[in-house]
CSV table of C-alpha atoms and ligand atoms in Angstrom, one decimal:
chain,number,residue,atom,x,y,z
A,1,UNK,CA,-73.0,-5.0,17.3
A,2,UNK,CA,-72.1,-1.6,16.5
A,3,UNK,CA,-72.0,-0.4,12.8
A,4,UNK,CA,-68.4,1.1,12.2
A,5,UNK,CA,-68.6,4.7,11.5
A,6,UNK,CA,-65.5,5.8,8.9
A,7,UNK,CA,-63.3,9.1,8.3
A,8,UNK,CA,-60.6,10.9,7.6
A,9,UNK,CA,-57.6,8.0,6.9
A,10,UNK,CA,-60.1,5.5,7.1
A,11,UNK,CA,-62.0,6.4,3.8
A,12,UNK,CA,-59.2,7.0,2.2
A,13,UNK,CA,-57.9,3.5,2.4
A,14,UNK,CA,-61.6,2.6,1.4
A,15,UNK,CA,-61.2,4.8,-1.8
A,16,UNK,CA,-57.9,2.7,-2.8
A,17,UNK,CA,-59.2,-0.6,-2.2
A,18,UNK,CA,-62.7,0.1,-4.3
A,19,UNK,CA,-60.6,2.1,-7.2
A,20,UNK,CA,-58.7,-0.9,-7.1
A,21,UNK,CA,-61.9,-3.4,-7.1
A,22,UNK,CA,-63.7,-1.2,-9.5
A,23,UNK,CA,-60.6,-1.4,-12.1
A,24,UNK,CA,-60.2,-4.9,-11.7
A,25,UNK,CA,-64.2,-5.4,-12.4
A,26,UNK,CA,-64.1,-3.3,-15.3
A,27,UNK,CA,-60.9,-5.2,-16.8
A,28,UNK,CA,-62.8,-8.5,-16.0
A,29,UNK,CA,-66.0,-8.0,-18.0
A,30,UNK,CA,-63.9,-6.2,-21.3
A,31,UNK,CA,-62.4,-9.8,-21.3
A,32,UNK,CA,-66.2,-11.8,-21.3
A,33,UNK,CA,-66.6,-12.6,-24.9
A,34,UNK,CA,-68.1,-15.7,-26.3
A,35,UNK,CA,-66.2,-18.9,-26.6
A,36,UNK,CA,-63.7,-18.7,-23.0
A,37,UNK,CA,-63.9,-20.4,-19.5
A,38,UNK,CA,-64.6,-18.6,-16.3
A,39,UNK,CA,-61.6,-20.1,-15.4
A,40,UNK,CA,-59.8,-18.0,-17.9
A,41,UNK,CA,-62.0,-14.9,-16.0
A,42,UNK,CA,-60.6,-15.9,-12.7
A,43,UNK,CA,-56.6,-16.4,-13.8
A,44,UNK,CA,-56.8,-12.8,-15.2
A,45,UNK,CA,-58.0,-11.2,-12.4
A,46,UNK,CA,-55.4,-13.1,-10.1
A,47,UNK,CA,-53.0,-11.6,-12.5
A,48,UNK,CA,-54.7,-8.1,-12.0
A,49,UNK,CA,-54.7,-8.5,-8.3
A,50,UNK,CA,-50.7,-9.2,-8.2
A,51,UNK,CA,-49.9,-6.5,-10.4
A,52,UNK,CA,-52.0,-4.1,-8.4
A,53,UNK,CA,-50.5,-5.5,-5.2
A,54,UNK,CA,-53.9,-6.5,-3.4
A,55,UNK,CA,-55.3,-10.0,-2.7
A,56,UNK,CA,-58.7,-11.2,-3.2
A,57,UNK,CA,-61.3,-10.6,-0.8
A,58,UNK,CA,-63.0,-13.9,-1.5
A,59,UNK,CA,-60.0,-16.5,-2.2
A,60,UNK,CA,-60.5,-18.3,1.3
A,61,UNK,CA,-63.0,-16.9,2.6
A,62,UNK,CA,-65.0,-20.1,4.1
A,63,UNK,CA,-62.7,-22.3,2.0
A,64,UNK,CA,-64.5,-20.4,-1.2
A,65,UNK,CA,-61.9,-21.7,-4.4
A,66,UNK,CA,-61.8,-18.6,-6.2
A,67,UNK,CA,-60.1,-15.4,-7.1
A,68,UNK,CA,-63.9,-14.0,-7.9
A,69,UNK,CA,-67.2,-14.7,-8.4
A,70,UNK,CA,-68.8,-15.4,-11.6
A,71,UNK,CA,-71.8,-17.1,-12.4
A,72,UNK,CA,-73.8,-17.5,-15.5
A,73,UNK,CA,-77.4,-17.4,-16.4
A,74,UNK,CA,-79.5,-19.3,-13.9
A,75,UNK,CA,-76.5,-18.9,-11.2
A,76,UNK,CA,-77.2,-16.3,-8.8
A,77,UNK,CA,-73.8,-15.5,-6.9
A,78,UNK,CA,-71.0,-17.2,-5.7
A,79,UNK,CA,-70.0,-19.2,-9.1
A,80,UNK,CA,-66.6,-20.6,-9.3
A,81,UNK,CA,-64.7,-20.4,-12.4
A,82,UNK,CA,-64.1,-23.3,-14.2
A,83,UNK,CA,-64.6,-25.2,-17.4
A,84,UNK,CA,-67.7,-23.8,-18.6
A,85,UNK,CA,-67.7,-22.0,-21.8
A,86,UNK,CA,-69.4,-18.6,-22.1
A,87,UNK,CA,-71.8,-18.7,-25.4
A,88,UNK,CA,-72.8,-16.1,-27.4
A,89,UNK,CA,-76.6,-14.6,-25.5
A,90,UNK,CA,-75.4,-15.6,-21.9
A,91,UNK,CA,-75.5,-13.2,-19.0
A,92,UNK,CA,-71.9,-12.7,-17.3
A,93,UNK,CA,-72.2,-11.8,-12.9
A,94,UNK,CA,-68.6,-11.2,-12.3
A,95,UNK,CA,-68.3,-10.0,-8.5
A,96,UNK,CA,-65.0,-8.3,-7.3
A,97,UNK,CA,-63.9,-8.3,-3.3
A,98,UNK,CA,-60.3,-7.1,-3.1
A,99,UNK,CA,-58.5,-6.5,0.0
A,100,UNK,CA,-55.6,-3.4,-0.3
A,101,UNK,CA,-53.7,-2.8,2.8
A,102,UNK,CA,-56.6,-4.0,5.3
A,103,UNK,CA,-59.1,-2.0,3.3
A,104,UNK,CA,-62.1,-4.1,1.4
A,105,UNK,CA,-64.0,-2.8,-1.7
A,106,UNK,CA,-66.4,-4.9,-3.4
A,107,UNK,CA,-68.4,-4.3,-6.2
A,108,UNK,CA,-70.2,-6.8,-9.0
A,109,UNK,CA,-72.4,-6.3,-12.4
A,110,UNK,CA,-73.8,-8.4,-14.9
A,111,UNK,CA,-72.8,-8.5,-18.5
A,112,UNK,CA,-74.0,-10.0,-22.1
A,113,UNK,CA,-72.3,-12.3,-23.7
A,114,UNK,CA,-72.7,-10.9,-27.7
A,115,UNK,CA,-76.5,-10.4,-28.2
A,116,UNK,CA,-78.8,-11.0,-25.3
A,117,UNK,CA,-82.4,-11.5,-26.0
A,118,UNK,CA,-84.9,-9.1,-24.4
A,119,UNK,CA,-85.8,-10.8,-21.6
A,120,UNK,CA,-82.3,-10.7,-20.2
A,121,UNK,CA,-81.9,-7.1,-21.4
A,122,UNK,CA,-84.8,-6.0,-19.4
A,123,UNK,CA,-83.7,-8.5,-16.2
A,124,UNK,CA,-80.4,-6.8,-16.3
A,125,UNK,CA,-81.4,-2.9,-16.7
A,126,UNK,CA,-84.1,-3.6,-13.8
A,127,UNK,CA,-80.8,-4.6,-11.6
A,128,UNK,CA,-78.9,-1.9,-12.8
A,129,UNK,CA,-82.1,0.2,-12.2
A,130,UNK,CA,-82.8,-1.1,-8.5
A,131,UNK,CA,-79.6,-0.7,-7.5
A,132,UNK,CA,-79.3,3.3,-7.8
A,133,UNK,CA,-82.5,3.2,-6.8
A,134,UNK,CA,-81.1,1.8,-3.4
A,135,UNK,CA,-78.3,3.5,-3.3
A,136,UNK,CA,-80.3,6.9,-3.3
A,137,UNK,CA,-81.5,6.4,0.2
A,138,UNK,CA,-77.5,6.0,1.8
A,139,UNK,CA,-77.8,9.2,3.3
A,140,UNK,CA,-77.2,10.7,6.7
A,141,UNK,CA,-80.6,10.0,9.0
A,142,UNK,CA,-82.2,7.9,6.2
A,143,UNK,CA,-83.6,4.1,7.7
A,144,UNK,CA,-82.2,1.5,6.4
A,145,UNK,CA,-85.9,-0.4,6.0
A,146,UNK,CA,-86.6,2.4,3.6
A,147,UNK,CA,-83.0,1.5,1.5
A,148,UNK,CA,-84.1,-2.2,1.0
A,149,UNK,CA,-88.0,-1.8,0.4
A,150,UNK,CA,-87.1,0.7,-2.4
A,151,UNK,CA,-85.2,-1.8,-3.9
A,152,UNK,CA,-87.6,-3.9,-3.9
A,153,UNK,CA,-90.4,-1.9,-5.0
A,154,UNK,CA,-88.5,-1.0,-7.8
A,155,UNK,CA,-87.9,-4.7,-8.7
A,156,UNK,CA,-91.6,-5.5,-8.0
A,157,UNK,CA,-93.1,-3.1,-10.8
A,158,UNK,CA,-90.9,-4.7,-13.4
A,159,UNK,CA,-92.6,-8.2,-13.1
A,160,UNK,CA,-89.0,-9.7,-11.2
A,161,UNK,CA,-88.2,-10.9,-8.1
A,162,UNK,CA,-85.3,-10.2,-5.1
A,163,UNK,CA,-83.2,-13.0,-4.0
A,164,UNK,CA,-83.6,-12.9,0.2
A,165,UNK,CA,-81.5,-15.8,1.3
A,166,UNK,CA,-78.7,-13.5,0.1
A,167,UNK,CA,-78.2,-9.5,1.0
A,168,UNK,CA,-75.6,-6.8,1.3
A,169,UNK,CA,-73.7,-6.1,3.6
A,170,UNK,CA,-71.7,-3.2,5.4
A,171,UNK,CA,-67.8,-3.3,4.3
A,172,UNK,CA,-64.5,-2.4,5.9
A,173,UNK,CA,-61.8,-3.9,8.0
A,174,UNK,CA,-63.4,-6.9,6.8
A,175,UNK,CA,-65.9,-8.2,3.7
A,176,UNK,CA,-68.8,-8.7,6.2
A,177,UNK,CA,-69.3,-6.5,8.7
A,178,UNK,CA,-72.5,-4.6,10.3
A,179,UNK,CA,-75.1,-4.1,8.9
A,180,UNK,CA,-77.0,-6.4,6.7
A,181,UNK,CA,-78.1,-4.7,4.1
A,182,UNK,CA,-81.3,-6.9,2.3
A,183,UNK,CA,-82.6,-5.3,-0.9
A,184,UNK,CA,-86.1,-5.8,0.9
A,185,UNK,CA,-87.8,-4.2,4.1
A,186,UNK,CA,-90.1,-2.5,6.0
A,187,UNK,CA,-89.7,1.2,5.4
A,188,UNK,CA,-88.9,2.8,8.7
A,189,UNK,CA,-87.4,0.0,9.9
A,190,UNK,CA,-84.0,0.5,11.9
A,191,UNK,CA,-81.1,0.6,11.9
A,192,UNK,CA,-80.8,4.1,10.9
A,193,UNK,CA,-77.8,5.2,8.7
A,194,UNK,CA,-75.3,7.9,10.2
A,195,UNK,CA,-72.8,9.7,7.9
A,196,UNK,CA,-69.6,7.9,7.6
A,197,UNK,CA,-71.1,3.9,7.4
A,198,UNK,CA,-70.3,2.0,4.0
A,199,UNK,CA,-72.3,-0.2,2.7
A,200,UNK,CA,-72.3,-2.6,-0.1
A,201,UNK,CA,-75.6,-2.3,-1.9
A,202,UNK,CA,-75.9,-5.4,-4.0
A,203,UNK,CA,-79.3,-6.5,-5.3
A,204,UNK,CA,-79.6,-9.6,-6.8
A,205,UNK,CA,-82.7,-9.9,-9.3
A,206,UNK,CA,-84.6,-13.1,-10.8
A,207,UNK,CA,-87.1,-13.1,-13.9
A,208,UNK,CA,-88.7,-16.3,-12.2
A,209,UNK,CA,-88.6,-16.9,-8.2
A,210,UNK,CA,-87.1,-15.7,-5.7
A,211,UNK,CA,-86.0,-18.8,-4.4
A,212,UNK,CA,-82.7,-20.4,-5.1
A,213,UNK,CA,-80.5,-23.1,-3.7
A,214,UNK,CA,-77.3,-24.2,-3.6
A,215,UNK,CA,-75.0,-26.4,-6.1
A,216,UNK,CA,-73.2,-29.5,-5.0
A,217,UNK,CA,-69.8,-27.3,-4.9
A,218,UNK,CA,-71.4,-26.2,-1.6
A,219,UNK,CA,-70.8,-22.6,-3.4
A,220,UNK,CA,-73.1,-22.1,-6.6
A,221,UNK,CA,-75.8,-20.7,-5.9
A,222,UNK,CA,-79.1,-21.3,-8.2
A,223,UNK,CA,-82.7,-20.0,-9.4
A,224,UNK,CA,-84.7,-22.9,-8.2
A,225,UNK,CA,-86.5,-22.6,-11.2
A,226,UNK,CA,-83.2,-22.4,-13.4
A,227,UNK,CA,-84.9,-19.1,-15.0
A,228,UNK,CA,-82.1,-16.2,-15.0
A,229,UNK,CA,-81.0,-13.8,-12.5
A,230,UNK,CA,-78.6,-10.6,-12.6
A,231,UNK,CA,-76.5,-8.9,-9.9
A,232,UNK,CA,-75.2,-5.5,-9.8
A,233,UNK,CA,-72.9,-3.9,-6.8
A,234,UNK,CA,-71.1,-0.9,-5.4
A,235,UNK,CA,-69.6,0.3,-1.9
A,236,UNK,CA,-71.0,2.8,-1.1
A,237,UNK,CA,-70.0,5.7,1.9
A,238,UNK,CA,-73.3,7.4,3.1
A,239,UNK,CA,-72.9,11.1,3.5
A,240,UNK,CA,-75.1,13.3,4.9
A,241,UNK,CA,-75.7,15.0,1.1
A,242,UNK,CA,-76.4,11.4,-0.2
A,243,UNK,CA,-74.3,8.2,-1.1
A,244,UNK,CA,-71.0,8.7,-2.4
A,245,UNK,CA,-70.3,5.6,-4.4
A,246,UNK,CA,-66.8,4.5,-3.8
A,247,UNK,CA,-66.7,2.1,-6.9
A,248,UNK,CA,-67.4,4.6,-9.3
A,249,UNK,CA,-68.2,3.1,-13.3
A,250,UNK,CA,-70.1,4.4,-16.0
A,251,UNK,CA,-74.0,2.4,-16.3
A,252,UNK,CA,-74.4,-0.3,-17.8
A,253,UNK,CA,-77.5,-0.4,-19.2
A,254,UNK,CA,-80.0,2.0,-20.4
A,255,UNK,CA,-83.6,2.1,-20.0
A,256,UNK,CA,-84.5,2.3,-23.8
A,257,UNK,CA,-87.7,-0.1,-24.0
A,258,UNK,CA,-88.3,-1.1,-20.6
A,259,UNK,CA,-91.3,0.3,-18.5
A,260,UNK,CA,-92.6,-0.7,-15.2
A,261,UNK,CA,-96.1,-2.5,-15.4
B,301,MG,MG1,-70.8,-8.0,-1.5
């Protein structure tokens, strides 16, 4: 299948929706603070969604309950929320898909809950890290083998693993389209990215294995060893002068302390 090449009215209905899907983000993880429900997560962005006139990318998709993702700790991607509580040292993923007159942006990251311990400091400035590491190769002629084996060296010299069951994924007309887009590869392998594909670059990081499986919801998805994992995402429009992220927001994290091995 071919991968969609965008322009002119095209990418500007892709810079609404991800504005819109970056705002909504942002808004999301201002509320995470200790003591509330991802439940309470998901009913505020439903609220954002209707006041920004957009619907969620993910409510429906495959029967999937929920206005977002969010997922705590040990859960990789695809949390539902719910009853649980957010404590004080948890890690937040809170992933956004919004769809704005037939446009999708998508974008996720992972946030602390009060005071995180080192361990998930590191774990989530070596996402934050990987991923505009990635994102430095969407350019005009660049192959896309050499995009996902950066992220994954990257990953690699920090001690932490890539998830592979789960990848990005090109972004348009629709959440999933062509290509995938794996934060792992072969450098030099094809396809080879043209100037006007976007791509949602989304690594997802473990400090233990990269193995996970899959809650009885049929959604959750899990470390297998229950050790922690983080998740940062942005649409991105490769350009022939490099990526242009389309979900634009300031870092996260800093490197501080953290050096590669
Ligand atoms: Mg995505």
């Amino acid at each position: 299948m071919a991968i969609p090449i965008r322009k002119g009215k095209e990418l500007d209905g892709m810079r609404v929706s991800c504005g819109i899907a970056r705002d909504i983000l942002l808004k999301c993880a201002e509320a995470v603070e200790p003591g509330i429900t991802t439940g309470h997560v998901d009913a505020f962005a439903a609220e954002l969604m209707r006041e920004a006139d957009c619907r969620s990318a993910f409510l429906g998709y495959r029967g999937f309950p929920g206005h977002i993702c969010i997922s705590i700790n040990e859960e990789v991607v695809h949390g539902i929320g719910g009853p649980r509580v957010m404590q004080f040292g948890d890690i937040v993923k809170i992933d956004v898909g919004i769809v704005k007159d037939g446009w999708v942006g998508d974008n996720a990251v992972t946030v602390p809950v009060g005071q995180i311990s080192e361990e998930f400091q590191k774990l989530l400035f070596v996402t934050e890290e990987s991923l505009a590491v990635g994102m430095s190769y969407a350019r005009d002629g660049v192959m896309l083998g050499d995009l996902g084996s950066s992220i994954e060296r990257c990953v690699v010299e920090y001690g932490f693993t890539v998830v592979r069951e789960y990848v990005g994924h090109g972004v348009g007309r629709k959440l999933h389209e062509e290509p995938q887009v794996p934060n792992y590869g072969k450098p030099g392998e094809r396809p080879r990215l043209r100037e006007g594909m976007i791509l949602a670059i989304e690594p997802m990081v473990n400090s233990g294995v990269a193995k996970t499986k899959t809650l009885g919801d049929g959604w959750t998805v899990v470390t297998a060893d229950k050790r922690p994992s983080a998740h940062f995402e942005h649409t991105v429009l490769v350009t022939k002068d490099g990526p242009e992220i389309l979900t634009p927001r300031p870092r996260l994290t800093q490197p501080e302390v953290f050096q590669p091995f």
